[in-house]
Amino acid sequence: MTPIYPGSVDAAGRPATLGVLGGGQLGRMFVHAAQRLGYFTAVLEPDAQSPAGLVSHHHIQTDYNDPAGLAQLARLCQAITTEFENVPAQALQMLARTRPVAPGAAGVGIAQNRIEEKAHFTACANLSGVTCAPYAVIETPAQLQAVLDDRADLLPGILKTARLGYDGKGQVRVRTAAELAAAWAEMGSVACVLEKLLPLTAECSVLVARGWDGQVVSFAAQRNVHVDGILAVTHAYEGNMPPALATRARAAAVSLAQHLDYVGVLCVEFFVVGEGEHADLIINEMAPRPHNSGHYTLDACNVSQFDLQVHTLAGLPLPEPRQHSPAIMLNLLGEVWLDASGQPREPDWASVLRLPGTHLHLYGKAQARAGRKMGHLTITGPDVASVQTVARQVAGLLGLPF
């Protein structure tokens, strides 16, 4: 691919413009990163008040499958990315006929379907050195019966819909055969996977960026804490997990990106099973985009995950990420704006922002709802102890888990 340099213009005098499908907070942060370099931006998103659409040069307000809207996006942009994995694959395919699209439909398609994703992880196990939890596919009553008859070893387990599950949605824990049958019926008997419930001791993720030319860079593994299936805290500093395990996770994520011939930013999530030298990694899932757990890179690194998303899309060289400060990221859900009775309140930002090393990022969403990601707050400092101290203070002020 010929690089698209920031500030350049085409033969018709139009400025270099990068496009994104989706108008959420990830799209907003991509737009900010692109604009900081000097690119124009275009967002295709049906919501008139979307976080990304509100800050972009162009907002094409239409459905992701609208041929006219997609054609307009292609006319405006020299290259196009996506900010979420559930964008229709056919939209990516249509755009790719005339414009560079990264990530491509193949990689996004695997991430859209847990069945394909787990099959891919299993096929890559010898290369990556990690595999997924024991699982079974349930798409038909016959497959359900086969699991009930022959796979008692998978219970207790977690039943997950093959498509459209995120942030704890589309999954339920099941302990018995009866609970499994009832849960599948409750989910509408859609395609699912049943994963064996493992004794997890931690969760972590790794961010990888891979360019059109095959160049790969990555960030160190970050340790994550989830509450009710939603990311609550990310610990990003040296010693956040055993070094050998962190190295394995990073190498596995890079190998998966290479095997996919992936272009763009990829996040790979892992479970940690066991303690100390006996700990092991289990691959959970991948996200073909920047990730909530990588937001700390905006404030703690020389280059953020969104900067690398811009670089990979535009064909620019990929700088090696360097973390200059230990960091802890706290997710800000809608509950922060609600009191104990569910009534709106204003968070105590004055007390929070008075603390050293606090970096507040709000996403421009007008209405706070329980469980809705409204923003995040990153704490950086000269050492891990000071960062942990301030993070505890912030959590106490805002009623956040830590």
Coordinates of C-alpha atoms in Angstrom, one line a residue, residues 69-337:
G69 CA -23.7 5.9 2.6
L70 CA -20.9 3.5 2.0
A71 CA -20.2 4.9 -1.4
Q72 CA -20.1 8.4 0.1
L73 CA -17.6 7.2 2.7
A74 CA -15.4 5.7 0.0
R75 CA -15.5 8.9 -2.0
L76 CA -14.5 11.0 1.0
C77 CA -11.7 8.7 2.3
Q78 CA -8.4 7.3 1.2
A79 CA -8.6 4.4 3.8
I80 CA -11.2 3.1 6.2
T81 CA -11.3 1.3 9.5
T82 CA -13.9 0.1 12.1
E83 CA -14.3 0.8 15.8
F84 CA -16.4 -2.3 16.6
E85 CA -16.3 -5.9 15.5
N86 CA -20.0 -6.3 14.8
V87 CA -20.0 -4.0 11.7
P88 CA -21.5 -6.1 8.8
A89 CA -18.9 -8.0 7.0
Q90 CA -20.5 -7.1 3.7
A91 CA -20.0 -3.4 4.4
L92 CA -16.3 -4.0 4.8
Q93 CA -16.2 -6.1 1.6
M94 CA -18.0 -3.4 -0.4
L95 CA -15.6 -0.7 0.8
A96 CA -12.5 -2.9 0.2
R97 CA -13.4 -3.0 -3.5
T98 CA -12.2 0.6 -3.9
R99 CA -10.3 1.5 -0.7
P100 CA -7.8 0.0 1.7
V101 CA -9.8 -1.3 4.7
A102 CA -8.1 -2.4 7.9
P103 CA -8.8 -4.7 9.6
G104 CA -10.2 -6.7 6.7
A105 CA -13.5 -8.6 6.6
A106 CA -11.8 -12.0 7.2
G107 CA -10.3 -11.1 10.6
V108 CA -13.4 -9.2 11.7
G109 CA -15.6 -12.1 10.6
I110 CA -13.7 -14.5 12.9
A111 CA -14.0 -12.2 15.8
Q112 CA -17.7 -11.8 15.2
N113 CA -18.5 -15.5 15.8
R114 CA -17.3 -17.3 18.9
I115 CA -17.5 -20.6 17.0
E116 CA -15.1 -19.5 14.3
E117 CA -13.0 -17.7 16.8
K118 CA -12.4 -20.8 19.0
A119 CA -11.8 -23.0 16.0
H120 CA -9.1 -20.5 14.9
F121 CA -7.5 -20.4 18.3
T122 CA -7.5 -24.2 18.4
A123 CA -5.9 -24.4 14.9
C124 CA -3.2 -21.9 16.0
A125 CA -2.4 -23.5 19.3
N126 CA 0.8 -25.0 18.2
L127 CA 2.0 -21.7 16.8
S128 CA 0.8 -19.4 19.6
G129 CA 1.6 -21.8 22.5
V130 CA -1.8 -21.2 24.1
T131 CA -5.3 -22.7 23.6
C132 CA -8.8 -21.9 24.7
A133 CA -10.9 -23.4 27.4
P134 CA -12.5 -26.8 26.7
Y135 CA -15.8 -26.1 24.8
A136 CA -18.6 -27.5 22.7
V137 CA -20.7 -25.9 20.0
I138 CA -24.4 -25.9 20.4
E139 CA -26.4 -24.9 17.3
T140 CA -29.1 -27.6 17.2
P141 CA -31.1 -29.7 19.6
A142 CA -29.1 -32.7 18.6
Q143 CA -25.8 -31.0 19.6
L144 CA -27.4 -29.9 22.9
Q145 CA -28.4 -33.5 23.6
A146 CA -24.9 -34.7 22.7
V147 CA -23.4 -32.3 25.2
L148 CA -25.9 -33.4 27.8
D149 CA -25.1 -37.1 27.2
D150 CA -21.4 -37.0 26.6
R151 CA -19.8 -33.8 27.9
A152 CA -20.6 -33.6 31.6
D153 CA -17.0 -32.5 32.0
L154 CA -18.0 -29.1 30.6
L155 CA -20.2 -28.4 33.6
P156 CA -20.2 -26.1 35.4
G157 CA -19.7 -23.9 32.4
I158 CA -20.6 -20.6 30.7
L159 CA -23.0 -20.6 27.8
K160 CA -22.3 -17.8 25.4
T161 CA -24.1 -16.8 22.2
A162 CA -21.9 -17.1 19.1
R163 CA -22.7 -13.6 18.0
L164 CA -23.3 -10.1 19.5
G165 CA -22.1 -10.9 23.0
Y166 CA -20.0 -8.2 24.8
D167 CA -19.5 -6.7 28.3
G168 CA -21.1 -9.7 29.9
K169 CA -24.1 -9.7 27.7
G170 CA -25.2 -12.9 25.8
Q171 CA -23.7 -15.3 28.4
V172 CA -24.9 -17.2 31.5
R173 CA -23.4 -19.6 34.0
V174 CA -24.9 -23.0 34.1
R175 CA -24.1 -25.7 36.7
T176 CA -26.3 -28.6 35.7
A177 CA -27.7 -30.3 32.5
A178 CA -31.1 -28.9 33.4
E179 CA -29.7 -25.3 33.7
L180 CA -27.9 -25.7 30.4
A181 CA -31.1 -26.8 28.6
A182 CA -33.1 -24.0 30.1
A183 CA -30.5 -21.4 29.4
W184 CA -30.2 -22.3 25.7
A185 CA -34.0 -22.2 25.4
E186 CA -34.0 -18.8 27.1
M187 CA -31.5 -17.5 24.6
G188 CA -33.8 -18.4 21.8
S189 CA -31.9 -21.6 20.8
V190 CA -29.4 -19.5 18.9
A191 CA -25.9 -20.8 18.0
C192 CA -23.9 -20.9 21.2
V193 CA -20.7 -22.3 22.7
L194 CA -20.5 -23.9 26.1
E195 CA -17.2 -23.2 27.8
K196 CA -15.9 -25.1 30.8
L197 CA -15.8 -22.9 33.9
L198 CA -12.1 -22.7 34.9
P199 CA -10.6 -21.6 38.3
L200 CA -9.3 -18.2 37.1
T201 CA -6.8 -16.3 39.2
A202 CA -6.5 -13.3 36.9
E203 CA -7.3 -11.9 33.4
C204 CA -5.0 -10.0 31.1
S205 CA -4.8 -8.6 27.6
V206 CA -2.2 -7.7 25.0
L207 CA -2.5 -5.0 22.3
V208 CA -0.7 -5.7 18.9
A209 CA -0.4 -3.4 15.9
R210 CA 0.5 -4.8 12.5
G211 CA 1.1 -2.8 9.4
W212 CA 0.4 -3.5 5.7
D213 CA 4.1 -4.4 5.3
G214 CA 4.0 -7.0 8.1
Q215 CA 5.8 -4.8 10.7
V216 CA 4.5 -5.6 14.2
V217 CA 4.8 -3.8 17.5
S218 CA 3.0 -4.5 20.8
F219 CA 2.4 -3.3 24.3
A220 CA 3.2 -5.1 27.4
A221 CA 0.4 -7.3 28.9
Q222 CA -2.0 -5.4 31.1
R223 CA -3.9 -7.1 34.0
N224 CA -7.6 -6.6 34.0
V225 CA -10.4 -6.8 36.6
H226 CA -14.0 -7.3 35.5
V227 CA -17.1 -6.7 37.5
D228 CA -20.4 -8.2 36.2
G229 CA -18.6 -8.9 32.9
I230 CA -17.6 -5.3 32.3
L231 CA -14.0 -4.1 32.6
A232 CA -13.6 -2.1 35.8
V233 CA -9.8 -1.7 36.3
T234 CA -6.7 -2.1 34.2
H235 CA -3.3 -2.4 35.9
A236 CA -0.5 -1.4 33.5
Y237 CA 2.9 -1.4 35.1
E238 CA 5.9 -3.6 35.5
G239 CA 5.2 -6.5 37.9
N240 CA 1.4 -6.4 37.3
M241 CA 1.8 -10.2 36.5
P242 CA 4.5 -12.8 36.5
P243 CA 7.1 -11.8 33.9
A244 CA 7.3 -15.1 32.2
L245 CA 3.5 -15.2 31.8
A246 CA 3.4 -11.7 30.5
T247 CA 6.1 -12.5 27.9
R248 CA 4.1 -15.6 26.8
A249 CA 0.9 -13.6 26.4
R250 CA 2.7 -11.0 24.3
A251 CA 4.3 -13.5 22.0
A252 CA 1.0 -15.4 21.6
A253 CA -0.9 -12.2 20.6
V254 CA 1.8 -11.3 18.0
S255 CA 1.7 -14.8 16.5
L256 CA -2.1 -14.7 16.2
A257 CA -1.9 -11.4 14.4
Q258 CA 0.8 -12.7 12.1
H259 CA -1.1 -15.9 11.3
L260 CA -4.2 -13.9 10.4
D261 CA -2.1 -11.6 8.1
Y262 CA -3.9 -9.0 10.2
V263 CA -3.6 -5.2 9.5
G264 CA -4.6 -2.8 12.3
V265 CA -4.8 -2.9 16.1
L266 CA -5.7 -6.2 17.7
C267 CA -6.4 -7.0 21.3
V268 CA -6.1 -10.5 22.6
E269 CA -7.6 -11.4 26.0
F270 CA -6.3 -14.2 28.2
F271 CA -7.4 -16.0 31.4
V272 CA -4.7 -16.9 33.9
V273 CA -5.2 -20.3 35.7
G274 CA -3.2 -21.3 38.7
E275 CA -0.7 -19.4 40.8
G276 CA 3.0 -18.5 40.6
E277 CA 5.3 -20.8 38.6
H278 CA 2.3 -23.2 38.0
A279 CA 0.2 -20.5 36.4
D280 CA -0.9 -21.0 32.8
L281 CA -2.6 -19.0 30.0
I282 CA -5.9 -19.7 28.4
I283 CA -6.9 -17.6 25.4
N284 CA -10.4 -16.1 25.8
E285 CA -11.2 -13.9 22.8
M286 CA -9.8 -11.3 20.4
A287 CA -11.1 -7.8 19.5
P288 CA -10.2 -6.5 16.0
R289 CA -9.8 -2.9 17.2
P290 CA -8.4 -0.8 20.0
H291 CA -9.7 -2.0 23.4
N292 CA -11.0 -0.6 26.7
S293 CA -8.0 -2.1 28.5
G294 CA -5.6 -0.1 26.3
H295 CA -7.0 3.3 27.1
Y296 CA -4.1 3.9 29.6
T297 CA -1.8 4.2 26.5
L298 CA -3.2 7.7 25.9
D299 CA -1.5 9.0 29.0
A300 CA 1.2 6.5 30.0
C301 CA 3.0 5.8 26.7
N302 CA 4.9 7.6 23.9
V303 CA 2.3 6.3 21.4
S304 CA -1.3 5.3 22.1
Q305 CA -3.3 2.4 20.7
F306 CA -5.2 4.9 18.6
D307 CA -2.1 6.5 17.2
L308 CA -1.1 3.0 16.1
Q309 CA -4.5 2.5 14.6
V310 CA -4.0 5.6 12.5
H311 CA -0.4 4.5 11.5
T312 CA -1.5 1.0 10.5
L313 CA -4.4 2.3 8.4
A314 CA -2.4 5.0 6.7
G315 CA 0.6 2.9 6.0
L316 CA 2.9 4.9 8.2
P317 CA 5.9 3.5 10.1
L318 CA 5.0 1.9 13.5
P319 CA 7.0 3.4 16.4
E320 CA 7.9 1.0 19.1
P321 CA 5.6 1.6 22.1
R322 CA 7.4 2.7 25.3
Q323 CA 5.5 3.1 28.5
H324 CA 7.0 6.1 30.4
S325 CA 4.8 5.9 33.6
P326 CA 3.1 3.2 35.6
A327 CA -0.7 3.5 35.2
I328 CA -4.0 2.3 36.4
M329 CA -7.2 2.8 34.4
L330 CA -10.6 3.0 36.0
N331 CA -13.7 2.7 33.9
L332 CA -16.5 5.2 34.5
L333 CA -19.9 3.7 34.1
G334 CA -23.2 5.4 34.3
E335 CA -23.6 4.6 38.0
V336 CA -21.0 7.3 38.8
W337 CA -23.7 9.9 37.7

